[in-house]
C-alpha cells in the first residue's frame, strides 16, 4: 500500500488532519489501535474555542455542532460562597465558546471520513514507523496474523500520550518538560439538567469542583480528589455529597442528582515534548503535549496543531516548499506553551494545593480575589479561555 500521509492514531487529531488533507486532495491512511466503539466510548472534555469551531466548519463537520452545541458567552467562578460571572463575550469583543462533547466531535469526524470514503484501519497492532530521517518512509503493523506495510511521504504522530510516535524521536533529540499534580478529578456524567446554564469553576477549602454539561439534560461534574483514588472508591452518594459541600449554598440546593452514567478519574499533568517534528515525523495533539483539564485546552491545542500541520502539508504538496513543515514545531510550540501557562495558572488558582504553605494559601486567595475584582485581570483570563489566536 502507498499513501501520502500515514496518520498514526484515530482520535480527534488524526481524524481532523485526515479530513482537512482530503479536502485539499491529499491522500492519507489512519491507523488506529482500538475499535471505533472504544474510541467513541471515551468521555472527554467539551468546551471548544472559536478557532476549533471554525476549523470544524471548514472541514465540513460543523453541521450537528451548530444544531446541538450550546454557545456560551460566560463562565462562573465560585469563591467564598458566591458566584462571580466572567463575561467572556463582553471582555473579548464578542468571543464565545461552544459546549459540545469531544466524543460528539469524534463521531462527526468518523461520519465525515466515511462519507468521503476515507481509509481508517482499526485494531491495528505493533504500529511502527521506519526511515523517519530518510525520504523512503514506511509504516508497518499487524492485523491478526497479517503483517502490513504502508509506504508514505510523511508520518503524522497523532497517537496520544501513550502512543508509539513520540518515543521514536531519538533520546538525544527529544526534550520533555513535565509537572505531575498530586491530585486528580473524579468525574461523573449524569442524565440530569445542569445546575447552571453556564459552567461553574469552584474554589473551595475542601478542593476544586466543576459543574459542566453536555446538553440541557446531560450534566458533567468533577471534584478534585487524591491522585490515588479510583472511581470504585466513590459511590454516587459520596460524590454528590462532596460536590454539594463545595458549591455555594444556593447552588447546592438547586443541584439535581441522579445515577451516574459514567464515573472516572482524570490525573492532572502538564507535559510538553520538543521538537514536534523529527525528519518526516510530525507530532500533534496529546502525542506532543498534555495540559491539566482546568482551562479546557487539551482538544483545542490538538486543533491548533492540526491547523498548522495541515497548512504546512498542503503548502508542501501545492508548491513543493518545505518552509511550513520546517517551521511547524516552532509555530505550534509557541501556542502550546501559552496554553500550558494558562492551564497551569488556572490549576494553581483554583485547586487546594496540598504542598502549599499557609502563606501560599493566603496568596492564592488574594490572587483569586484580585482576578474577580479587576477588569484587567479578568480580561486576561477571558482572552485565554476563549482561545488565543492561531497567529
Ligand atoms: N498505534 C495506533 N494508534 C494508537 C497507538 C498506536 N501505537 N497508540 C495510541 N493510539 C490511538 C489511541 O487509541 C487514540 O484513539 O491514538 C489515538 C489518540 O487519540 P487521543 O488520545 O484522543 O489524542 P488526540 O487525537 O491528540 O486528541 C486530543 O486532547 O486533551 C486531549 O481529551 C483531549 O483526547 C483529546 C486530545
Ligand atoms: C467538561 O465538560 O468535561 C469540562 C469542561 C471544562 C473543563 C474541563 C472539562 O475545564
Tab-separated table of C-alpha atoms and ligand atoms in Angstrom:
chain	number	residue	atom	x	y	z
A	1	UNK	CA	0.000	0.000	0.000
A	2	UNK	CA	1.080	3.552	-0.624
A	3	UNK	CA	-0.300	6.878	0.591
A	4	UNK	CA	0.941	10.438	1.026
A	5	UNK	CA	0.480	10.880	4.774
A	6	UNK	CA	0.330	7.935	7.185
A	7	UNK	CA	-1.569	9.060	10.279
A	8	UNK	CA	-0.992	7.063	13.460
A	9	UNK	CA	-3.979	7.455	15.813
A	10	UNK	CA	-7.683	7.873	15.082
A	11	UNK	CA	-8.566	10.332	17.853
A	12	UNK	CA	-9.711	13.874	17.085
A	13	UNK	CA	-6.214	14.976	15.940
A	14	UNK	CA	-5.722	12.185	13.418
A	15	UNK	CA	-9.260	12.306	12.062
A	16	UNK	CA	-9.309	16.090	11.660
A	17	UNK	CA	-5.959	16.000	9.869
A	18	UNK	CA	-7.180	13.264	7.510
A	19	UNK	CA	-10.313	15.263	6.763
A	20	UNK	CA	-8.525	18.578	6.075
A	21	UNK	CA	-5.936	16.853	3.866
A	22	UNK	CA	-8.640	15.009	1.953
A	23	UNK	CA	-10.440	18.296	1.168
A	24	UNK	CA	-7.141	19.583	-0.271
A	25	UNK	CA	-6.724	16.465	-2.428
A	26	UNK	CA	-4.045	14.827	-0.249
A	27	UNK	CA	-4.332	11.110	0.458
A	28	UNK	CA	-3.894	9.611	3.920
A	29	UNK	CA	-4.470	6.407	5.840
A	30	UNK	CA	-5.399	6.470	9.547
A	31	UNK	CA	-4.070	3.608	11.681
A	32	UNK	CA	-5.920	3.217	14.997
A	33	UNK	CA	-5.071	0.663	17.667
A	34	UNK	CA	-8.578	0.453	19.134
A	35	UNK	CA	-12.025	-0.289	17.757
A	36	UNK	CA	-14.240	2.585	16.739
A	37	UNK	CA	-16.674	1.793	19.573
A	38	UNK	CA	-13.839	2.011	22.079
A	39	UNK	CA	-12.695	5.391	20.750
A	40	UNK	CA	-16.271	6.689	20.846
A	41	UNK	CA	-16.806	5.342	24.359
A	42	UNK	CA	-14.240	7.691	25.907
A	43	UNK	CA	-15.782	10.662	27.690
A	44	UNK	CA	-13.503	13.670	27.362
A	45	UNK	CA	-13.832	17.439	27.687
A	46	UNK	CA	-16.431	19.541	25.970
A	47	UNK	CA	-15.501	23.207	25.532
A	48	UNK	CA	-14.498	24.263	22.008
A	49	UNK	CA	-12.726	27.528	21.227
A	50	UNK	CA	-13.840	29.609	18.261
A	51	UNK	CA	-10.720	28.508	16.355
A	52	UNK	CA	-11.739	24.866	16.612
A	53	UNK	CA	-15.356	25.651	15.773
A	54	UNK	CA	-14.195	27.450	12.618
A	55	UNK	CA	-11.831	24.604	11.740
A	56	UNK	CA	-14.632	22.028	12.084
A	57	UNK	CA	-16.847	24.156	9.857
A	58	UNK	CA	-14.062	24.419	7.287
A	59	UNK	CA	-13.616	20.660	7.473
A	60	UNK	CA	-17.329	20.239	6.669
A	61	UNK	CA	-18.161	18.673	10.034
A	62	UNK	CA	-19.850	21.589	11.773
A	63	UNK	CA	-23.469	20.845	10.983
A	64	UNK	CA	-24.560	18.830	14.038
A	65	UNK	CA	-22.408	21.004	16.307
A	66	UNK	CA	-24.305	24.103	15.075
A	67	UNK	CA	-27.583	22.350	15.840
A	68	UNK	CA	-26.824	20.649	19.137
A	69	UNK	CA	-23.898	22.620	20.603
A	70	UNK	CA	-24.502	25.441	23.050
A	71	UNK	CA	-22.819	28.808	22.567
A	72	UNK	CA	-21.610	30.112	25.937
A	73	UNK	CA	-20.823	33.794	26.413
A	74	UNK	CA	-19.613	33.407	30.010
A	75	UNK	CA	-18.415	31.131	32.789
A	76	UNK	CA	-18.774	31.393	36.560
A	77	UNK	CA	-16.197	31.179	39.291
A	78	UNK	CA	-17.459	30.276	42.777
A	79	UNK	CA	-15.361	31.732	45.599
A	80	UNK	CA	-16.183	32.332	49.279
A	81	UNK	CA	-19.723	31.064	48.780
A	82	UNK	CA	-20.589	33.353	45.867
A	83	UNK	CA	-20.808	33.037	42.099
A	84	UNK	CA	-18.841	35.531	40.015
A	85	UNK	CA	-19.562	35.676	36.303
A	86	UNK	CA	-16.735	36.047	33.808
A	87	UNK	CA	-18.349	37.808	30.859
A	88	UNK	CA	-16.263	36.142	28.151
A	89	UNK	CA	-18.003	37.893	25.262
A	90	UNK	CA	-18.067	41.314	26.925
A	91	UNK	CA	-14.375	41.150	27.813
A	92	UNK	CA	-13.123	39.828	24.467
A	93	UNK	CA	-15.067	41.866	21.926
A	94	UNK	CA	-17.778	39.237	21.442
A	95	UNK	CA	-15.849	35.955	21.505
A	96	UNK	CA	-17.644	32.886	22.856
A	97	UNK	CA	-17.014	29.168	23.330
A	98	UNK	CA	-19.070	26.196	22.127
A	99	UNK	CA	-20.107	23.493	24.594
A	100	UNK	CA	-20.142	20.271	22.557
A	101	UNK	CA	-18.580	16.994	23.674
A	102	UNK	CA	-15.283	15.767	22.260
A	103	UNK	CA	-16.969	12.401	21.832
A	104	UNK	CA	-19.501	14.067	19.501
A	105	UNK	CA	-16.726	15.860	17.581
A	106	UNK	CA	-15.025	12.485	17.080
A	107	UNK	CA	-18.297	10.855	15.994
A	108	UNK	CA	-18.898	13.639	13.430
A	109	UNK	CA	-15.340	13.261	12.113
A	110	UNK	CA	-15.796	9.497	11.641
A	111	UNK	CA	-19.073	10.137	9.804
A	112	UNK	CA	-17.344	12.664	7.526
A	113	UNK	CA	-14.455	10.288	6.773
A	114	UNK	CA	-16.965	7.519	5.977
A	115	UNK	CA	-18.959	9.810	3.685
A	116	UNK	CA	-15.820	10.680	1.684
A	117	UNK	CA	-14.554	7.109	1.635
A	118	UNK	CA	-11.501	7.802	3.806
A	119	UNK	CA	-9.368	4.860	4.894
A	120	UNK	CA	-9.300	4.231	8.655
A	121	UNK	CA	-7.885	0.909	9.791
A	122	UNK	CA	-8.930	-0.149	13.292
A	123	UNK	CA	-7.444	-2.634	15.728
A	124	UNK	CA	-4.002	-2.471	14.189
A	125	UNK	CA	-1.220	-3.712	16.473
A	126	UNK	CA	2.508	-3.048	16.752
A	127	UNK	CA	2.405	0.044	14.554
A	128	UNK	CA	5.993	1.026	13.768
A	129	UNK	CA	7.263	3.921	11.636
A	130	UNK	CA	10.516	3.346	9.690
A	131	UNK	CA	13.010	5.567	7.844
A	132	UNK	CA	11.851	8.790	9.508
A	133	UNK	CA	15.065	10.591	8.669
A	134	UNK	CA	15.015	9.482	5.027
A	135	UNK	CA	12.640	10.149	2.164
A	136	UNK	CA	11.764	6.451	1.971
A	137	UNK	CA	9.336	6.242	4.855
A	138	UNK	CA	7.035	3.384	5.639
A	139	UNK	CA	4.898	2.167	8.491
A	140	UNK	CA	4.405	-1.470	9.430
A	141	UNK	CA	1.771	-3.082	11.622
A	142	UNK	CA	-0.008	-6.327	12.348
A	143	UNK	CA	-3.696	-7.074	11.968
A	144	UNK	CA	-4.341	-10.501	13.485
A	145	UNK	CA	-1.630	-12.614	11.879
A	146	UNK	CA	-1.338	-10.403	8.804
A	147	UNK	CA	1.770	-8.216	8.569
A	148	UNK	CA	1.163	-4.999	6.658
A	149	UNK	CA	3.255	-2.185	5.207
A	150	UNK	CA	2.341	1.307	4.067
A	151	UNK	CA	4.801	3.475	2.111
A	152	UNK	CA	4.324	7.209	2.579
A	153	UNK	CA	5.868	10.689	2.297
A	154	UNK	CA	5.171	11.712	5.909
A	155	UNK	CA	4.107	10.138	9.190
A	156	UNK	CA	1.781	12.159	11.432
A	157	UNK	CA	2.055	11.015	15.055
A	158	UNK	CA	-1.467	11.654	16.370
A	159	UNK	CA	-1.450	8.696	18.737
A	160	UNK	CA	-1.967	10.433	22.046
A	161	UNK	CA	0.162	10.473	25.158
A	162	UNK	CA	0.725	6.690	25.248
A	163	UNK	CA	1.358	6.293	21.535
A	164	UNK	CA	4.443	4.996	19.759
A	165	UNK	CA	5.343	8.082	17.681
A	166	UNK	CA	6.939	10.342	20.284
A	167	UNK	CA	9.142	7.508	21.518
A	168	UNK	CA	10.631	7.145	18.028
A	169	UNK	CA	12.266	10.574	18.235
A	170	UNK	CA	15.848	9.812	19.320
A	171	UNK	CA	16.502	10.413	23.021
A	172	UNK	CA	19.285	12.889	22.352
A	173	UNK	CA	16.912	14.991	20.234
A	174	UNK	CA	13.742	14.887	22.327
A	175	UNK	CA	13.445	17.180	25.316
A	176	UNK	CA	10.479	16.797	27.651
A	177	UNK	CA	9.026	19.099	30.293
A	178	UNK	CA	6.621	17.799	32.896
A	179	UNK	CA	4.683	18.628	36.016
A	180	UNK	CA	2.571	15.995	37.718
A	181	UNK	CA	-0.026	17.167	40.221
A	182	UNK	CA	-0.667	15.162	43.392
A	183	UNK	CA	-4.431	15.182	42.725
A	184	UNK	CA	-6.924	14.233	40.056
A	185	UNK	CA	-10.524	14.922	39.078
A	186	UNK	CA	-13.289	12.457	39.860
A	187	UNK	CA	-15.807	12.974	37.052
A	188	UNK	CA	-19.445	11.946	36.837
A	189	UNK	CA	-21.750	12.077	33.824
A	190	UNK	CA	-25.458	12.077	34.762
A	191	UNK	CA	-28.726	12.367	32.889
A	192	UNK	CA	-29.832	15.393	34.894
A	193	UNK	CA	-30.367	19.050	33.980
A	194	UNK	CA	-27.198	21.124	34.605
A	195	UNK	CA	-27.286	23.068	37.875
A	196	UNK	CA	-26.475	26.289	35.999
A	197	UNK	CA	-26.736	27.192	32.315
A	198	UNK	CA	-23.038	28.195	32.233
A	199	UNK	CA	-20.030	26.346	33.699
A	200	UNK	CA	-19.086	26.880	37.360
A	201	UNK	CA	-15.408	26.568	38.349
A	202	UNK	CA	-15.290	26.364	42.159
A	203	UNK	CA	-12.519	27.221	44.579
A	204	UNK	CA	-13.245	25.686	47.989
A	205	UNK	CA	-11.162	24.748	51.011
A	206	UNK	CA	-12.251	21.120	50.538
A	207	UNK	CA	-10.933	21.270	46.979
A	208	UNK	CA	-11.820	22.319	43.442
A	209	UNK	CA	-15.134	21.412	41.809
A	210	UNK	CA	-16.509	21.968	38.301
A	211	UNK	CA	-20.087	21.964	37.080
A	212	UNK	CA	-20.240	21.408	33.332
A	213	UNK	CA	-22.715	19.967	30.872
A	214	UNK	CA	-23.203	18.297	27.514
A	215	UNK	CA	-26.823	19.374	26.890
A	216	UNK	CA	-29.949	20.596	28.683
A	217	UNK	CA	-30.467	17.100	30.064
A	218	UNK	CA	-26.910	15.815	30.455
A	219	UNK	CA	-24.536	17.107	33.149
A	220	UNK	CA	-20.858	16.617	33.747
A	221	UNK	CA	-19.452	17.276	37.239
A	222	UNK	CA	-15.965	16.969	38.692
A	223	UNK	CA	-14.434	17.175	42.168
A	224	UNK	CA	-10.736	17.336	42.993
A	225	UNK	CA	-9.637	14.066	44.636
A	226	UNK	CA	-6.361	12.429	45.670
A	227	UNK	CA	-4.463	11.148	42.606
A	228	UNK	CA	-4.604	7.656	44.101
A	229	UNK	CA	-8.434	7.450	44.245
A	230	UNK	CA	-10.222	5.065	41.880
A	231	UNK	CA	-13.789	5.518	40.577
A	232	UNK	CA	-14.863	2.476	42.580
A	233	UNK	CA	-13.827	4.236	45.802
A	234	UNK	CA	-16.648	6.736	45.414
A	235	UNK	CA	-20.327	5.792	45.469
A	236	UNK	CA	-22.685	8.153	43.627
A	237	UNK	CA	-23.969	9.388	47.014
A	238	UNK	CA	-20.444	10.199	48.231
A	239	UNK	CA	-19.766	12.084	45.010
A	240	UNK	CA	-22.942	14.187	45.162
A	241	UNK	CA	-22.422	14.963	48.875
A	242	UNK	CA	-18.863	16.079	48.234
A	243	UNK	CA	-19.857	18.198	45.245
A	244	UNK	CA	-22.688	19.855	47.208
A	245	UNK	CA	-20.363	20.643	50.109
A	246	UNK	CA	-18.054	22.596	47.783
A	247	UNK	CA	-20.721	24.646	45.964
A	248	UNK	CA	-22.289	27.894	47.190
A	249	UNK	CA	-25.344	27.032	49.361
A	250	UNK	CA	-27.945	28.292	46.881
A	251	UNK	CA	-26.312	26.419	44.001
A	252	UNK	CA	-26.031	23.224	46.091
A	253	UNK	CA	-29.725	23.497	46.923
A	254	UNK	CA	-30.593	23.563	43.188
A	255	UNK	CA	-28.372	20.622	42.247
A	256	UNK	CA	-30.373	17.775	40.709
A	257	UNK	CA	-28.637	14.445	41.262
A	258	UNK	CA	-29.183	11.090	39.603
A	259	UNK	CA	-27.426	7.800	38.885
A	260	UNK	CA	-24.019	8.238	37.245
A	261	UNK	CA	-23.790	7.045	33.625
A	262	UNK	CA	-20.016	7.187	33.761
A	263	UNK	CA	-17.526	7.782	36.539
A	264	UNK	CA	-13.793	8.147	36.003
A	265	UNK	CA	-10.682	9.745	37.459
A	266	UNK	CA	-8.551	12.038	35.322
A	267	UNK	CA	-4.984	12.596	36.502
A	268	UNK	CA	-3.669	16.165	36.266
A	269	UNK	CA	-0.479	16.573	34.341
A	270	UNK	CA	1.375	19.188	32.304
A	271	UNK	CA	3.708	17.786	29.656
A	272	UNK	CA	5.463	19.121	26.545
A	273	UNK	CA	7.783	17.298	24.159
A	274	UNK	CA	10.109	19.309	21.924
A	275	UNK	CA	10.561	19.355	18.997
A	276	UNK	CA	7.253	18.375	17.401
A	277	UNK	CA	8.977	17.387	14.145
A	278	UNK	CA	11.787	14.938	13.577
A	279	UNK	CA	12.693	14.360	9.940
A	280	UNK	CA	9.392	13.485	8.281
A	281	UNK	CA	7.653	12.545	11.529
A	282	UNK	CA	5.259	15.235	12.724
A	283	UNK	CA	3.726	15.050	16.194
A	284	UNK	CA	0.358	16.615	17.010
A	285	UNK	CA	-2.114	16.716	19.909
A	286	UNK	CA	-1.678	14.622	23.048
A	287	UNK	CA	1.282	12.805	21.438
A	288	UNK	CA	3.265	16.009	21.969
A	289	UNK	CA	1.632	17.695	24.957
A	290	UNK	CA	-0.775	17.326	27.839
A	291	UNK	CA	-2.474	20.047	29.860
A	292	UNK	CA	-4.401	19.678	33.105
A	293	UNK	CA	-8.117	19.982	32.217
A	294	UNK	CA	-8.733	23.169	34.232
A	295	UNK	CA	-8.510	25.505	31.244
A	296	UNK	CA	-10.331	23.127	28.847
A	297	UNK	CA	-7.403	23.374	26.437
A	298	UNK	CA	-6.493	19.744	25.537
A	299	UNK	CA	-8.676	19.297	22.472
A	300	UNK	CA	-8.271	22.943	21.480
A	301	UNK	CA	-4.495	22.632	21.383
A	302	UNK	CA	-4.769	19.494	19.285
A	303	UNK	CA	-6.884	21.562	16.893
A	304	UNK	CA	-4.338	24.381	16.541
A	305	UNK	CA	-1.569	21.826	15.914
A	306	UNK	CA	-3.675	20.288	13.160
A	307	UNK	CA	-4.385	23.712	11.711
A	308	UNK	CA	-0.643	24.486	11.400
A	309	UNK	CA	0.257	20.976	10.278
A	310	UNK	CA	-2.438	20.678	7.620
A	311	UNK	CA	-1.474	24.101	6.211
A	312	UNK	CA	2.206	23.099	6.084
A	313	UNK	CA	1.424	19.816	4.302
A	314	UNK	CA	-0.985	21.480	1.876
A	315	UNK	CA	1.672	24.123	1.035
A	316	UNK	CA	4.229	21.380	0.502
A	317	UNK	CA	2.044	19.424	-1.915
A	318	UNK	CA	0.910	22.586	-3.756
A	319	UNK	CA	4.230	24.390	-4.095
A	320	UNK	CA	6.957	21.946	-3.101
A	321	UNK	CA	8.028	24.350	-0.331
A	322	UNK	CA	9.094	22.755	2.935
A	323	UNK	CA	9.176	26.091	4.775
A	324	UNK	CA	5.916	25.462	6.646
A	325	UNK	CA	6.983	21.961	7.650
A	326	UNK	CA	10.366	23.192	8.875
A	327	UNK	CA	8.643	25.902	10.937
A	328	UNK	CA	5.836	23.618	12.185
A	329	UNK	CA	7.377	22.687	15.519
A	330	UNK	CA	8.299	26.248	16.495
A	331	UNK	CA	4.981	27.672	15.340
A	332	UNK	CA	2.892	25.059	17.153
A	333	UNK	CA	5.006	25.161	20.324
A	334	UNK	CA	4.613	28.912	20.732
A	335	UNK	CA	0.869	28.460	21.104
A	336	UNK	CA	1.250	25.225	23.082
A	337	UNK	CA	3.362	26.957	25.730
A	338	UNK	CA	0.869	29.791	26.125
A	339	UNK	CA	-1.907	27.267	26.709
A	340	UNK	CA	0.367	25.312	29.076
A	341	UNK	CA	0.914	28.513	31.022
A	342	UNK	CA	-2.795	29.299	31.198
A	343	UNK	CA	-3.764	25.749	32.237
A	344	UNK	CA	-1.045	25.721	34.903
A	345	UNK	CA	-2.203	29.109	36.182
A	346	UNK	CA	-5.920	28.157	36.304
A	347	UNK	CA	-4.996	24.912	38.046
A	348	UNK	CA	-2.911	26.701	40.679
A	349	UNK	CA	-5.545	29.377	41.164
A	350	UNK	CA	-8.495	27.087	41.790
A	351	UNK	CA	-7.265	23.873	43.448
A	352	UNK	CA	-6.425	23.034	47.012
A	353	UNK	CA	-2.687	22.562	46.693
A	354	UNK	CA	-1.591	20.002	49.299
A	355	UNK	CA	2.018	21.116	49.084
A	356	UNK	CA	1.478	24.827	49.644
A	357	UNK	CA	2.242	26.600	52.918
A	358	UNK	CA	-0.344	28.656	54.861
A	359	UNK	CA	1.325	31.757	53.357
A	360	UNK	CA	0.916	30.444	49.814
A	361	UNK	CA	-2.689	29.513	50.510
A	362	UNK	CA	-3.440	33.128	51.531
A	363	UNK	CA	-1.650	34.449	48.423
A	364	UNK	CA	-3.776	32.124	46.284
A	365	UNK	CA	-6.971	33.541	47.840
A	366	UNK	CA	-5.709	37.076	47.346
A	367	UNK	CA	-4.993	36.345	43.704
A	368	UNK	CA	-8.479	34.975	43.133
A	369	UNK	CA	-9.958	37.965	44.952
A	370	UNK	CA	-7.885	40.210	42.674
A	371	UNK	CA	-8.834	38.418	39.455
A	372	UNK	CA	-12.527	38.624	40.319
A	373	UNK	CA	-12.364	42.331	41.167
A	374	UNK	CA	-10.042	43.607	38.429
A	375	UNK	CA	-11.265	44.106	34.890
A	376	UNK	CA	-7.678	43.869	33.608
A	377	UNK	CA	-7.069	40.501	35.298
A	378	UNK	CA	-10.489	39.169	34.334
A	379	UNK	CA	-9.864	40.206	30.713
A	380	UNK	CA	-6.613	38.233	30.680
A	381	UNK	CA	-8.484	35.179	31.944
A	382	UNK	CA	-11.283	35.624	29.392
A	383	UNK	CA	-8.876	36.175	26.482
A	384	UNK	CA	-7.082	32.910	27.238
A	385	UNK	CA	-10.255	30.949	27.987
A	386	UNK	CA	-11.889	31.770	24.633
A	387	UNK	CA	-8.581	30.877	22.971
A	388	UNK	CA	-5.590	32.844	21.759
A	389	UNK	CA	-5.449	33.494	18.007
A	390	UNK	CA	-3.863	30.838	15.788
A	391	UNK	CA	-1.490	33.549	14.506
B	1	LIG	N1	-0.976	2.778	17.226
B	1	LIG	C1	-2.149	3.228	16.717
B	1	LIG	N2	-2.990	4.022	17.407
B	1	LIG	C2	-2.636	4.384	18.654
B	1	LIG	C3	-1.418	3.961	19.230
B	1	LIG	C4	-0.577	3.116	18.467
B	1	LIG	N3	0.580	2.679	18.964
B	1	LIG	N4	-1.345	4.492	20.475
B	1	LIG	C5	-2.444	5.206	20.668
B	1	LIG	N5	-3.249	5.159	19.579
B	1	LIG	C6	-4.548	5.816	19.382
B	1	LIG	C7	-5.416	5.811	20.629
B	1	LIG	O1	-6.170	4.611	20.726
B	1	LIG	C8	-6.313	7.024	20.389
B	1	LIG	O2	-7.518	6.706	19.754
B	1	LIG	O3	-4.329	7.198	19.128
B	1	LIG	C9	-5.488	7.942	19.486
B	1	LIG	C10	-5.084	9.219	20.173
B	1	LIG	O4	-6.238	9.965	20.480
B	1	LIG	P1	-6.325	10.967	21.727
B	1	LIG	O5	-5.679	10.372	22.898
B	1	LIG	O6	-7.736	11.403	21.844
B	1	LIG	O7	-5.391	12.204	21.286
B	1	LIG	P2	-5.641	13.332	20.188
B	1	LIG	O8	-6.298	12.798	18.963
B	1	LIG	O9	-4.364	14.080	20.080
B	1	LIG	O10	-6.770	14.218	20.835
B	1	LIG	C11	-6.566	15.399	21.527
B	1	LIG	O11	-6.529	16.270	23.725
B	1	LIG	O12	-6.704	16.660	25.995
B	1	LIG	C12	-6.975	15.863	24.979
B	1	LIG	O13	-9.071	14.951	25.629
B	1	LIG	C13	-8.344	15.578	24.642
B	1	LIG	O14	-8.165	13.390	23.730
B	1	LIG	C14	-8.126	14.732	23.411
B	1	LIG	C15	-6.798	15.164	22.968
B	2	LIG	C1	-16.083	19.076	30.670
B	2	LIG	O1	-17.222	19.469	30.400
B	2	LIG	O2	-15.807	17.868	30.671
B	2	LIG	C2	-15.056	20.090	31.007
B	2	LIG	C3	-15.341	21.427	30.902
B	2	LIG	C4	-14.397	22.376	31.232
B	2	LIG	C5	-13.151	21.962	31.665
B	2	LIG	C6	-12.838	20.614	31.757
B	2	LIG	C7	-13.789	19.671	31.427
B	2	LIG	O3	-12.230	22.905	32.030
